[in-house]
Amino acid sequence: GQRITKPADDAAGLAVGTELLSDVAVFKQAATNVSSSQSILSIADGGLSSASDILERQAVLAAQATSATVTDAERVAINDEFQQLTTELNDLSGSTNFNGQNLLDGSFNQNVTVGPNSGDQLALDLSNVDTSAANLGLGGVDLLNSANASAALTAVNGAIDQVAGFRAEVGATQSRFGFRGEYIAQAQANTEAVASSILDADLAEEQTRLTNSRVLTEASIA
């Protein structure tokens, strides 16, 4: 099925076709890279969703502790749950990872190759995404009295807005990688088509030649 079986058949065509096939192979890997990046972003968003749920519960606890109908003794019990949730935020920041790399502690910032050229890269930057309690303004916050609980409620609401911003950032990056994935699929298909037109035999033409040869051979025999 190959039009060029040795360099002498079409030296220039062989060179161009080989380069195009190399590009096709890189496009296939680029598609895999984009898919892996989408997985990374999905894991990060899942962790952020859990952080949002934790913060919503903390907001409820803070609102409960601000009420004058709650005694300080009851606030101690409420604060115990609040502090456990704060610890869980820190654990979530340190344990949400992909292939051993943390995603929610502000340390993840990588470039993803998405094409055959060295400059074909997209930044997968989560360096602004940090769900640790300290980064969210919840370090040292407690609900042991009404004043502290009121301040805690303000801090938790600010943290909720901050995590919502993180999710928006991750979602925007997911959208970009999604469109780049579509482009890569089209570029791969088009490059394969061009390479095929150079390297592959025209089956209709070859079948015609075969038929002609058979007719001539049969005529010679006759």
Coordinates of N, CA and C in Angstrom, one line a residue:
G1 N 0.8 -1.2 0.0 CA 0.0 0.0 0.0 C 0.8 1.3 0.0
Q2 N 2.2 1.1 -0.1 CA 3.0 2.3 -0.1 C 3.4 2.7 -1.5
R3 N 3.3 4.0 -1.8 CA 3.7 4.5 -3.1 C 5.2 4.6 -3.2
I4 N 5.8 4.9 -2.0 CA 7.3 5.0 -2.0 C 7.8 3.8 -1.2
T5 N 8.5 2.9 -1.8 CA 9.1 1.8 -1.1 C 10.6 1.9 -0.9
K6 N 11.2 2.8 -1.6 CA 12.6 3.1 -1.4 C 12.9 4.6 -1.8
P7 N 13.9 5.2 -1.2 CA 14.2 6.6 -1.4 C 14.2 7.0 -2.9
A8 N 14.7 6.1 -3.7 CA 14.8 6.5 -5.2 C 13.5 6.7 -5.8
D9 N 12.4 6.1 -5.2 CA 11.1 6.3 -5.8 C 10.6 7.8 -5.8
D10 N 10.9 8.5 -4.7 CA 10.6 9.9 -4.5 C 11.3 10.4 -3.3
A11 N 12.5 10.8 -3.4 CA 13.3 11.2 -2.3 C 12.7 12.4 -1.5
A12 N 12.2 13.4 -2.2 CA 11.6 14.6 -1.6 C 10.3 14.2 -0.9
G13 N 9.5 13.4 -1.5 CA 8.3 12.9 -0.9 C 8.5 12.1 0.3
L14 N 9.5 11.2 0.3 CA 9.8 10.4 1.4 C 10.2 11.3 2.6
A15 N 11.0 12.3 2.4 CA 11.5 13.2 3.4 C 10.3 14.0 4.1
V16 N 9.5 14.5 3.2 CA 8.3 15.3 3.7 C 7.3 14.3 4.4
G17 N 7.1 13.2 3.8 CA 6.1 12.3 4.4 C 6.6 11.7 5.8
T18 N 7.9 11.5 5.9 CA 8.4 11.0 7.2 C 8.3 12.0 8.2
E19 N 8.5 13.3 7.9 CA 8.4 14.4 8.8 C 6.9 14.5 9.3
L20 N 6.0 14.4 8.3 CA 4.6 14.5 8.7 C 4.2 13.4 9.6
L21 N 4.7 12.2 9.3 CA 4.3 11.0 10.2 C 4.8 11.2 11.6
S22 N 6.0 11.9 11.7 CA 6.6 12.2 13.0 C 5.6 13.2 13.7
D23 N 5.1 14.2 13.0 CA 4.2 15.2 13.6 C 2.9 14.5 14.0
V24 N 2.4 13.5 13.3 CA 1.2 12.7 13.7 C 1.5 12.0 15.0
A25 N 2.6 11.4 15.1 CA 2.9 10.7 16.4 C 3.0 11.7 17.6
V26 N 3.5 12.9 17.3 CA 3.6 13.8 18.4 C 2.2 14.4 18.7
F27 N 1.3 14.5 17.7 CA -0.1 15.0 18.0 C -0.8 14.0 18.8
K28 N -0.5 12.7 18.5 CA -1.2 11.6 19.3 C -0.8 11.7 20.8
Q29 N 0.5 12.0 21.0 CA 1.0 12.2 22.4 C 0.4 13.4 23.0
A30 N 0.3 14.5 22.2 CA -0.3 15.8 22.7 C -1.7 15.6 23.1
A31 N -2.5 14.7 22.4 CA -3.9 14.4 22.8 C -3.9 13.7 24.1
T32 N -2.9 12.8 24.3 CA -2.8 12.1 25.6 C -2.5 13.1 26.7
N33 N -1.6 14.1 26.4 CA -1.2 15.1 27.4 C -2.4 15.9 27.8
V34 N -3.2 16.3 26.8 CA -4.4 17.1 27.1 C -5.4 16.3 27.9
S35 N -5.6 15.1 27.6 CA -6.5 14.2 28.4 C -6.0 14.1 29.8
S36 N -4.7 13.9 30.0 CA -4.2 13.8 31.4 C -4.4 15.2 32.1
S37 N -4.2 16.3 31.4 CA -4.4 17.6 32.0 C -5.8 17.8 32.5
Q38 N -6.8 17.3 31.6 CA -8.2 17.4 32.0 C -8.5 16.6 33.3
S39 N -7.8 15.4 33.4 CA -8.0 14.6 34.6 C -7.4 15.3 35.8
I40 N -6.3 16.0 35.6 CA -5.7 16.8 36.7 C -6.7 17.8 37.2
L41 N -7.2 18.6 36.3 CA -8.2 19.6 36.6 C -9.4 19.1 37.2
S42 N -9.9 18.0 36.8 CA -11.1 17.4 37.4 C -10.9 17.0 38.8
I43 N -9.7 16.4 39.1 CA -9.3 16.0 40.5 C -9.2 17.3 41.3
A44 N -8.6 18.3 40.8 CA -8.5 19.6 41.6 C -9.9 20.2 41.9
D45 N -10.8 20.1 40.9 CA -12.1 20.7 41.1 C -12.9 19.8 42.1
G46 N -12.7 18.5 42.1 CA -13.3 17.7 43.1 C -12.9 18.0 44.5
G47 N -11.6 18.3 44.6 CA -11.1 18.7 45.9 C -11.6 20.1 46.4
L48 N -11.8 21.0 45.4 CA -12.3 22.3 45.7 C -13.8 22.2 46.1
S49 N -14.5 21.3 45.4 CA -15.9 21.1 45.8 C -16.1 20.6 47.2
S50 N -15.2 19.7 47.6 CA -15.2 19.2 49.0 C -14.8 20.4 50.0
A51 N -13.9 21.2 49.6 CA -13.5 22.4 50.4 C -14.7 23.3 50.6
S52 N -15.5 23.5 49.5 CA -16.7 24.3 49.6 C -17.7 23.8 50.5
D53 N -17.9 22.5 50.5 CA -18.8 21.8 51.4 C -18.4 22.0 52.9
I54 N -17.1 21.9 53.1 CA -16.6 22.1 54.5 C -16.8 23.5 54.9
L55 N -16.6 24.4 54.1 CA -16.7 25.8 54.5 C -18.2 26.2 54.7
E56 N -19.1 25.6 53.9 CA -20.5 25.8 54.2 C -20.9 25.3 55.6
R57 N -20.4 24.2 55.9 CA -20.7 23.7 57.3 C -20.1 24.6 58.3
Q58 N -18.9 25.0 58.1 CA -18.3 25.9 59.1 C -19.0 27.3 59.2
A59 N -19.6 27.7 58.1 CA -20.4 28.9 58.2 C -21.7 28.7 59.0
V60 N -22.3 27.5 58.9 CA -23.4 27.2 59.7 C -23.0 27.2 61.2
L61 N -21.9 26.5 61.5 CA -21.5 26.5 62.9 C -21.2 27.8 63.5
A62 N -20.5 28.7 62.7 CA -20.2 30.0 63.1 C -21.5 30.8 63.4
A63 N -22.4 30.7 62.5 CA -23.7 31.4 62.7 C -24.4 30.9 63.9
Q64 N -24.3 29.6 64.2 CA -24.9 29.1 65.4 C -24.2 29.6 66.6
A65 N -22.9 29.7 66.6 CA -22.2 30.1 67.8 C -22.4 31.6 68.1
T66 N -22.8 32.4 67.1 CA -23.0 33.8 67.3 C -24.3 34.1 68.1
S67 N -25.2 33.2 68.1 CA -26.5 33.4 68.7 C -26.4 33.5 70.2
A68 N -27.2 34.4 70.7 CA -27.2 34.7 72.2 C -27.9 33.5 72.9
T69 N -28.5 32.7 72.2 CA -29.2 31.5 72.8 C -28.3 30.4 73.1
V70 N -27.0 30.5 72.7 CA -26.0 29.4 72.9 C -25.1 29.8 74.0
T71 N -24.8 28.9 74.9 CA -23.9 29.2 76.0 C -22.5 29.0 75.6
D72 N -21.6 29.5 76.4 CA -20.1 29.3 76.1 C -19.8 27.8 76.2
A73 N -20.4 27.1 77.1 CA -20.2 25.6 77.2 C -20.6 24.9 75.9
E74 N -21.7 25.3 75.3 CA -22.2 24.8 74.1 C -21.2 25.2 72.9
R75 N -20.7 26.4 73.0 CA -19.8 26.9 72.0 C -18.5 26.0 71.9
V76 N -18.1 25.5 73.1 CA -16.9 24.6 73.1 C -17.2 23.4 72.2
A77 N -18.4 22.8 72.3 CA -18.7 21.7 71.5 C -18.8 22.0 70.1
I78 N -19.4 23.2 69.8 CA -19.5 23.6 68.4 C -18.1 23.9 67.8
N79 N -17.2 24.5 68.7 CA -15.9 24.8 68.2 C -15.1 23.6 67.9
D80 N -15.4 22.5 68.7 CA -14.6 21.2 68.4 C -14.9 20.8 67.0
E81 N -16.1 20.8 66.5 CA -16.4 20.4 65.2 C -15.8 21.4 64.2
F82 N -15.8 22.7 64.5 CA -15.3 23.7 63.6 C -13.8 23.4 63.4
Q83 N -13.1 23.1 64.5 CA -11.6 22.9 64.4 C -11.3 21.6 63.7
Q84 N -12.1 20.6 63.8 CA -11.9 19.4 63.1 C -12.1 19.6 61.6
L85 N -13.0 20.5 61.2 CA -13.2 20.8 59.8 C -12.0 21.7 59.3
T86 N -11.5 22.5 60.1 CA -10.3 23.3 59.7 C -9.1 22.3 59.4
T87 N -9.0 21.3 60.3 CA -7.9 20.3 60.1 C -8.2 19.6 58.8
E88 N -9.4 19.3 58.5 CA -9.7 18.6 57.2 C -9.4 19.4 56.0
L89 N -9.6 20.7 56.1 CA -9.2 21.6 55.0 C -7.7 21.5 54.8
N90 N -6.9 21.5 55.8 CA -5.5 21.3 55.7 C -5.1 20.0 55.1
D91 N -5.8 18.9 55.6 CA -5.5 17.6 55.0 C -5.9 17.5 53.5
L92 N -7.0 18.2 53.2 CA -7.4 18.2 51.8 C -6.4 18.9 50.9
S93 N -5.8 19.9 51.4 CA -4.8 20.7 50.7 C -3.6 19.8 50.5
G94 N -3.2 19.0 51.4 CA -2.0 18.2 51.3 C -2.2 16.9 50.7
S95 N -3.5 16.4 50.5 CA -3.7 15.0 50.0 C -4.3 15.0 48.6
T96 N -4.8 16.1 48.1 CA -5.4 16.1 46.8 C -4.2 16.2 45.8
N97 N -3.9 15.0 45.1 CA -2.8 15.0 44.2 C -3.0 14.2 43.0
F98 N -2.1 14.3 42.0 CA -2.1 13.5 40.8 C -0.7 13.1 40.6
N99 N -0.6 11.7 40.5 CA 0.8 11.2 40.2 C 1.8 11.7 41.2
G100 N 1.4 11.8 42.5 CA 2.3 12.2 43.5 C 2.5 13.7 43.6
Q101 N 1.9 14.5 42.8 CA 2.0 16.0 42.8 C 0.8 16.6 43.4
N102 N 1.0 17.4 44.5 CA -0.1 18.1 45.1 C -0.7 19.2 44.2
L103 N -2.1 19.2 44.3 CA -2.8 20.2 43.4 C -3.4 21.4 44.1
L104 N -3.6 21.2 45.4 CA -4.3 22.3 46.1 C -3.5 23.0 47.3
D105 N -2.2 22.9 47.1 CA -1.4 23.6 48.1 C -0.5 24.7 47.5
G106 N -0.9 25.1 46.3 CA -0.2 26.2 45.6 C 1.2 25.9 45.0
S107 N 1.5 24.6 44.9 CA 2.8 24.2 44.4 C 2.8 23.7 43.0
F108 N 1.6 23.5 42.4 CA 1.5 22.8 41.1 C 1.5 23.9 40.0
N109 N 2.6 23.9 39.2 CA 2.7 24.8 38.0 C 3.5 24.1 37.0
Q110 N 2.9 23.5 35.9 CA 3.6 22.8 34.9 C 3.2 23.3 33.5
N111 N 4.1 23.0 32.5 CA 3.7 23.3 31.1 C 3.4 21.9 30.5
V112 N 2.4 22.0 29.6 CA 1.9 20.8 28.9 C 2.2 20.9 27.4
T113 N 2.9 20.0 26.8 CA 3.2 20.0 25.4 C 1.9 19.6 24.6
V114 N 1.5 20.4 23.7 CA 0.2 20.2 23.0 C 0.4 20.3 21.5
G115 N 1.7 20.1 21.0 CA 1.9 20.1 19.5 C 3.3 19.7 19.2
P116 N 3.6 19.6 17.9 CA 4.9 19.1 17.5 C 6.1 20.0 17.6
N117 N 5.8 21.3 17.9 CA 6.9 22.3 18.1 C 7.2 22.6 19.5
S118 N 8.5 23.0 19.8 CA 8.9 23.2 21.2 C 8.0 24.3 21.9
G119 N 7.5 25.2 21.1 CA 6.7 26.3 21.7 C 5.3 26.0 21.8
D120 N 4.9 24.8 21.4 CA 3.5 24.4 21.5 C 3.2 23.9 22.9
Q121 N 3.0 24.8 23.9 CA 2.8 24.4 25.3 C 1.7 25.3 25.9
L122 N 1.0 24.7 26.8 CA 0.0 25.4 27.6 C 0.4 25.3 29.0
A123 N 0.2 26.4 29.8 CA 0.5 26.4 31.2 C -0.7 25.8 32.0
L124 N -0.3 24.8 32.8 CA -1.3 24.2 33.7 C -0.9 24.7 35.1
D125 N -1.3 25.9 35.4 CA -0.8 26.7 36.6 C -1.9 26.7 37.7
L126 N -1.6 26.0 38.8 CA -2.5 26.0 39.9 C -1.8 26.7 41.1
S127 N -0.8 27.5 40.9 CA 0.0 28.1 41.9 C -0.8 29.0 42.8
N128 N -2.0 29.5 42.3 CA -2.8 30.4 43.1 C -3.9 29.6 43.9
V129 N -4.0 28.3 43.7 CA -5.0 27.5 44.3 C -4.4 26.8 45.5
D130 N -4.8 27.3 46.7 CA -4.3 26.8 48.0 C -5.5 26.8 49.0
T131 N -5.9 25.6 49.4 CA -7.1 25.5 50.3 C -6.7 25.3 51.7
S132 N -5.4 25.5 52.0 CA -5.0 25.4 53.4 C -5.7 26.5 54.3
A133 N -5.9 26.2 55.5 CA -6.7 27.1 56.4 C -6.0 28.4 56.5
A134 N -4.6 28.4 56.6 CA -3.9 29.7 56.7 C -4.1 30.5 55.5
N135 N -4.1 29.9 54.3 CA -4.3 30.7 53.1 C -5.7 31.2 53.0
L136 N -6.7 30.5 53.5 CA -8.1 30.9 53.4 C -8.5 31.9 54.6
G137 N -7.5 32.2 55.4 CA -7.8 33.2 56.5 C -8.4 32.5 57.7
L138 N -8.3 31.2 57.9 CA -9.0 30.5 59.0 C -8.0 30.0 60.0
G139 N -6.7 30.4 59.9 CA -5.8 30.0 60.9 C -6.0 30.7 62.2
G140 N -6.1 29.9 63.3 CA -6.3 30.5 64.6 C -7.7 31.0 64.9
V141 N -8.7 30.7 64.0 CA -10.1 31.2 64.2 C -10.8 30.2 65.1
D142 N -11.6 30.7 66.1 CA -12.3 29.8 66.9 C -13.7 30.4 67.2
L143 N -14.6 29.6 67.9 CA -15.9 30.0 68.1 C -16.2 30.0 69.6
L144 N -15.2 30.2 70.5 CA -15.3 30.0 71.9 C -16.2 31.1 72.6
N145 N -16.4 32.2 71.9 CA -17.3 33.2 72.4 C -18.0 33.9 71.2
S146 N -19.0 34.7 71.5 CA -19.9 35.3 70.5 C -19.1 36.2 69.6
A147 N -18.1 37.0 70.1 CA -17.3 37.9 69.3 C -16.4 37.1 68.4
N148 N -15.8 36.1 68.9 CA -14.9 35.3 68.0 C -15.7 34.6 66.9
A149 N -17.0 34.1 67.3 CA -17.8 33.5 66.3 C -18.2 34.4 65.2
S150 N -18.5 35.7 65.6 CA -18.9 36.7 64.6 C -17.7 36.9 63.6
A151 N -16.5 37.0 64.2 CA -15.3 37.2 63.3 C -15.1 36.0 62.5
A152 N -15.4 34.8 63.0 CA -15.2 33.6 62.3 C -16.1 33.5 61.1
L153 N -17.4 33.9 61.3 CA -18.3 33.9 60.2 C -17.9 34.8 59.1
T154 N -17.4 35.9 59.4 CA -16.8 36.8 58.3 C -15.7 36.2 57.6
A155 N -14.8 35.5 58.4 CA -13.6 34.9 57.7 C -14.1 33.7 56.9
V156 N -15.0 32.9 57.3 CA -15.5 31.8 56.5 C -16.2 32.2 55.2
N157 N -17.0 33.3 55.3 CA -17.6 33.8 54.1 C -16.6 34.3 53.1
G158 N -15.5 34.9 53.6 CA -14.4 35.3 52.7 C -13.7 34.1 52.1
A159 N -13.6 33.0 52.9 CA -13.0 31.8 52.4 C -13.8 31.1 51.3
I160 N -15.1 31.2 51.5 CA -16.1 30.6 50.5 C -15.9 31.3 49.2
D161 N -15.8 32.7 49.2 CA -15.7 33.4 48.0 C -14.3 33.1 47.4
Q162 N -13.3 32.9 48.2 CA -12.0 32.6 47.7 C -12.0 31.2 46.9
V163 N -12.6 30.2 47.5 CA -12.7 28.9 46.9 C -13.5 28.9 45.6
A164 N -14.6 29.7 45.7 CA -15.4 29.9 44.4 C -14.5 30.5 43.3
G165 N -13.6 31.4 43.7 CA -12.7 31.9 42.7 C -11.7 30.9 42.1
F166 N -11.3 30.0 43.1 CA -10.4 28.9 42.6 C -11.1 28.0 41.6
R167 N -12.4 27.7 41.9 CA -13.1 26.8 41.0 C -13.3 27.5 39.7
A168 N -13.6 28.8 39.7 CA -13.7 29.5 38.4 C -12.5 29.4 37.6
E169 N -11.3 29.6 38.3 CA -10.0 29.5 37.6 C -9.8 28.2 37.0
V170 N -10.0 27.1 37.8 CA -9.9 25.7 37.3 C -10.8 25.5 36.1
G171 N -12.1 25.9 36.2 CA -13.0 25.7 35.1 C -12.6 26.4 33.8
A172 N -12.1 27.6 34.0 CA -11.6 28.3 32.8 C -10.4 27.6 32.1
T173 N -9.5 27.0 32.9 CA -8.4 26.3 32.4 C -8.9 25.0 31.7
Q174 N -9.9 24.3 32.3 CA -10.5 23.2 31.7 C -11.1 23.5 30.3
S175 N -11.8 24.6 30.2 CA -12.4 25.0 28.9 C -11.3 25.2 27.9
R176 N -10.2 25.9 28.3 CA -9.1 26.1 27.3 C -8.5 24.8 26.8
F177 N -8.3 23.8 27.7 CA -7.7 22.6 27.3 C -8.7 21.8 26.5
G178 N -10.0 21.9 26.8 CA -11.0 21.2 25.9 C -11.0 21.7 24.5
F179 N -10.9 23.0 24.3 CA -10.8 23.5 22.9 C -9.5 23.1 22.2
R180 N -8.4 23.1 23.0 CA -7.1 22.7 22.4 C -7.2 21.2 22.0
G181 N -7.9 20.4 22.8 CA -8.0 19.0 22.5 C -8.7 18.8 21.1
E182 N -9.8 19.6 20.9 CA -10.5 19.6 19.6 C -9.6 19.9 18.5
Y183 N -8.8 21.0 18.7 CA -7.9 21.4 17.6 C -6.8 20.3 17.3
I184 N -6.3 19.7 18.4 CA -5.3 18.7 18.2 C -5.9 17.5 17.3
A185 N -7.1 17.1 17.6 CA -7.7 16.0 16.9 C -7.9 16.4 15.4
Q186 N -8.3 17.6 15.1 CA -8.4 18.1 13.7 C -7.0 18.1 13.1
A187 N -6.0 18.7 13.8 CA -4.7 18.8 13.2 C -4.1 17.4 12.9
Q188 N -4.3 16.5 13.8 CA -3.8 15.1 13.6 C -4.5 14.5 12.4
A189 N -5.8 14.6 12.2 CA -6.5 14.0 11.1 C -6.0 14.7 9.8
N190 N -5.9 16.0 9.8 CA -5.4 16.7 8.5 C -4.0 16.3 8.2
T191 N -3.1 16.2 9.2 CA -1.7 15.8 8.9 C -1.6 14.4 8.4
E192 N -2.4 13.5 9.0 CA -2.4 12.1 8.5 C -2.9 12.1 7.0
A193 N -3.9 12.9 6.7 CA -4.4 12.9 5.3 C -3.3 13.4 4.3
V194 N -2.6 14.4 4.7 CA -1.5 14.9 3.8 C -0.4 13.9 3.7
A195 N 0.0 13.3 4.8 CA 1.0 12.2 4.8 C 0.6 11.1 3.9
S196 N -0.7 10.7 4.0 CA -1.2 9.6 3.2 C -1.2 9.9 1.7
S197 N -1.5 11.2 1.4 CA -1.5 11.5 0.0 C -0.1 11.5 -0.7
I198 N 0.9 11.6 0.2 CA 2.3 11.6 -0.3 C 2.9 10.2 -0.3
L199 N 2.6 9.4 0.7 CA 3.3 8.1 0.9 C 2.5 6.9 0.4
D200 N 1.1 7.0 0.5 CA 0.3 5.9 0.2 C 0.0 5.8 -1.3
A201 N -0.1 4.5 -1.7 CA -0.4 4.3 -3.1 C -1.9 4.6 -3.4
D202 N -2.1 5.1 -4.6 CA -3.5 5.3 -5.1 C -4.1 4.0 -5.5
L203 N -4.9 3.4 -4.7 CA -5.4 2.0 -4.9 C -6.2 1.9 -6.2
A204 N -6.9 2.9 -6.6 CA -7.7 2.8 -7.8 C -6.7 2.8 -9.0
E205 N -5.7 3.7 -8.9 CA -4.7 3.7 -10.0 C -4.0 2.4 -10.1
E206 N -3.5 1.9 -9.0 CA -2.8 0.6 -9.0 C -3.7 -0.6 -9.4
Q207 N -4.9 -0.6 -9.1 CA -5.8 -1.6 -9.6 C -6.0 -1.5 -11.1
T208 N -6.1 -0.3 -11.6 CA -6.2 -0.2 -13.0 C -4.9 -0.7 -13.7
R209 N -3.8 -0.4 -13.2 CA -2.5 -0.9 -13.8 C -2.5 -2.4 -13.7
L210 N -2.9 -3.0 -12.6 CA -2.9 -4.5 -12.5 C -3.8 -5.1 -13.5
T211 N -5.0 -4.5 -13.7 CA -6.0 -5.0 -14.7 C -5.4 -4.9 -16.1
N212 N -4.7 -3.8 -16.4 CA -4.1 -3.7 -17.7 C -3.0 -4.7 -17.9
S213 N -2.2 -4.9 -16.9 CA -1.1 -5.9 -17.0 C -1.7 -7.3 -17.2
R214 N -2.8 -7.6 -16.5 CA -3.4 -8.9 -16.7 C -3.9 -9.1 -18.1
V215 N -4.6 -8.1 -18.6 CA -5.1 -8.2 -19.9 C -4.0 -8.4 -21.0
L216 N -2.9 -7.6 -20.8 CA -1.8 -7.8 -21.7 C -1.1 -9.1 -21.6
T217 N -1.0 -9.6 -20.4 CA -0.4 -11.0 -20.2 C -1.3 -12.0 -20.8
E218 N -2.6 -11.9 -20.6 CA -3.5 -12.9 -21.1 C -3.5 -12.9 -22.7
A219 N -3.4 -11.7 -23.2 CA -3.4 -11.5 -24.6 C -2.1 -12.1 -25.2
S220 N -1.0 -11.9 -24.5 CA 0.3 -12.5 -25.0 C 0.2 -14.0 -24.9
I221 N -0.4 -14.6 -23.9 CA -0.5 -16.0 -23.8 C -1.4 -16.6 -24.9
A222 N -2.5 -15.9 -25.1 CA -3.4 -16.3 -26.2 C -2.7 -16.2 -27.5

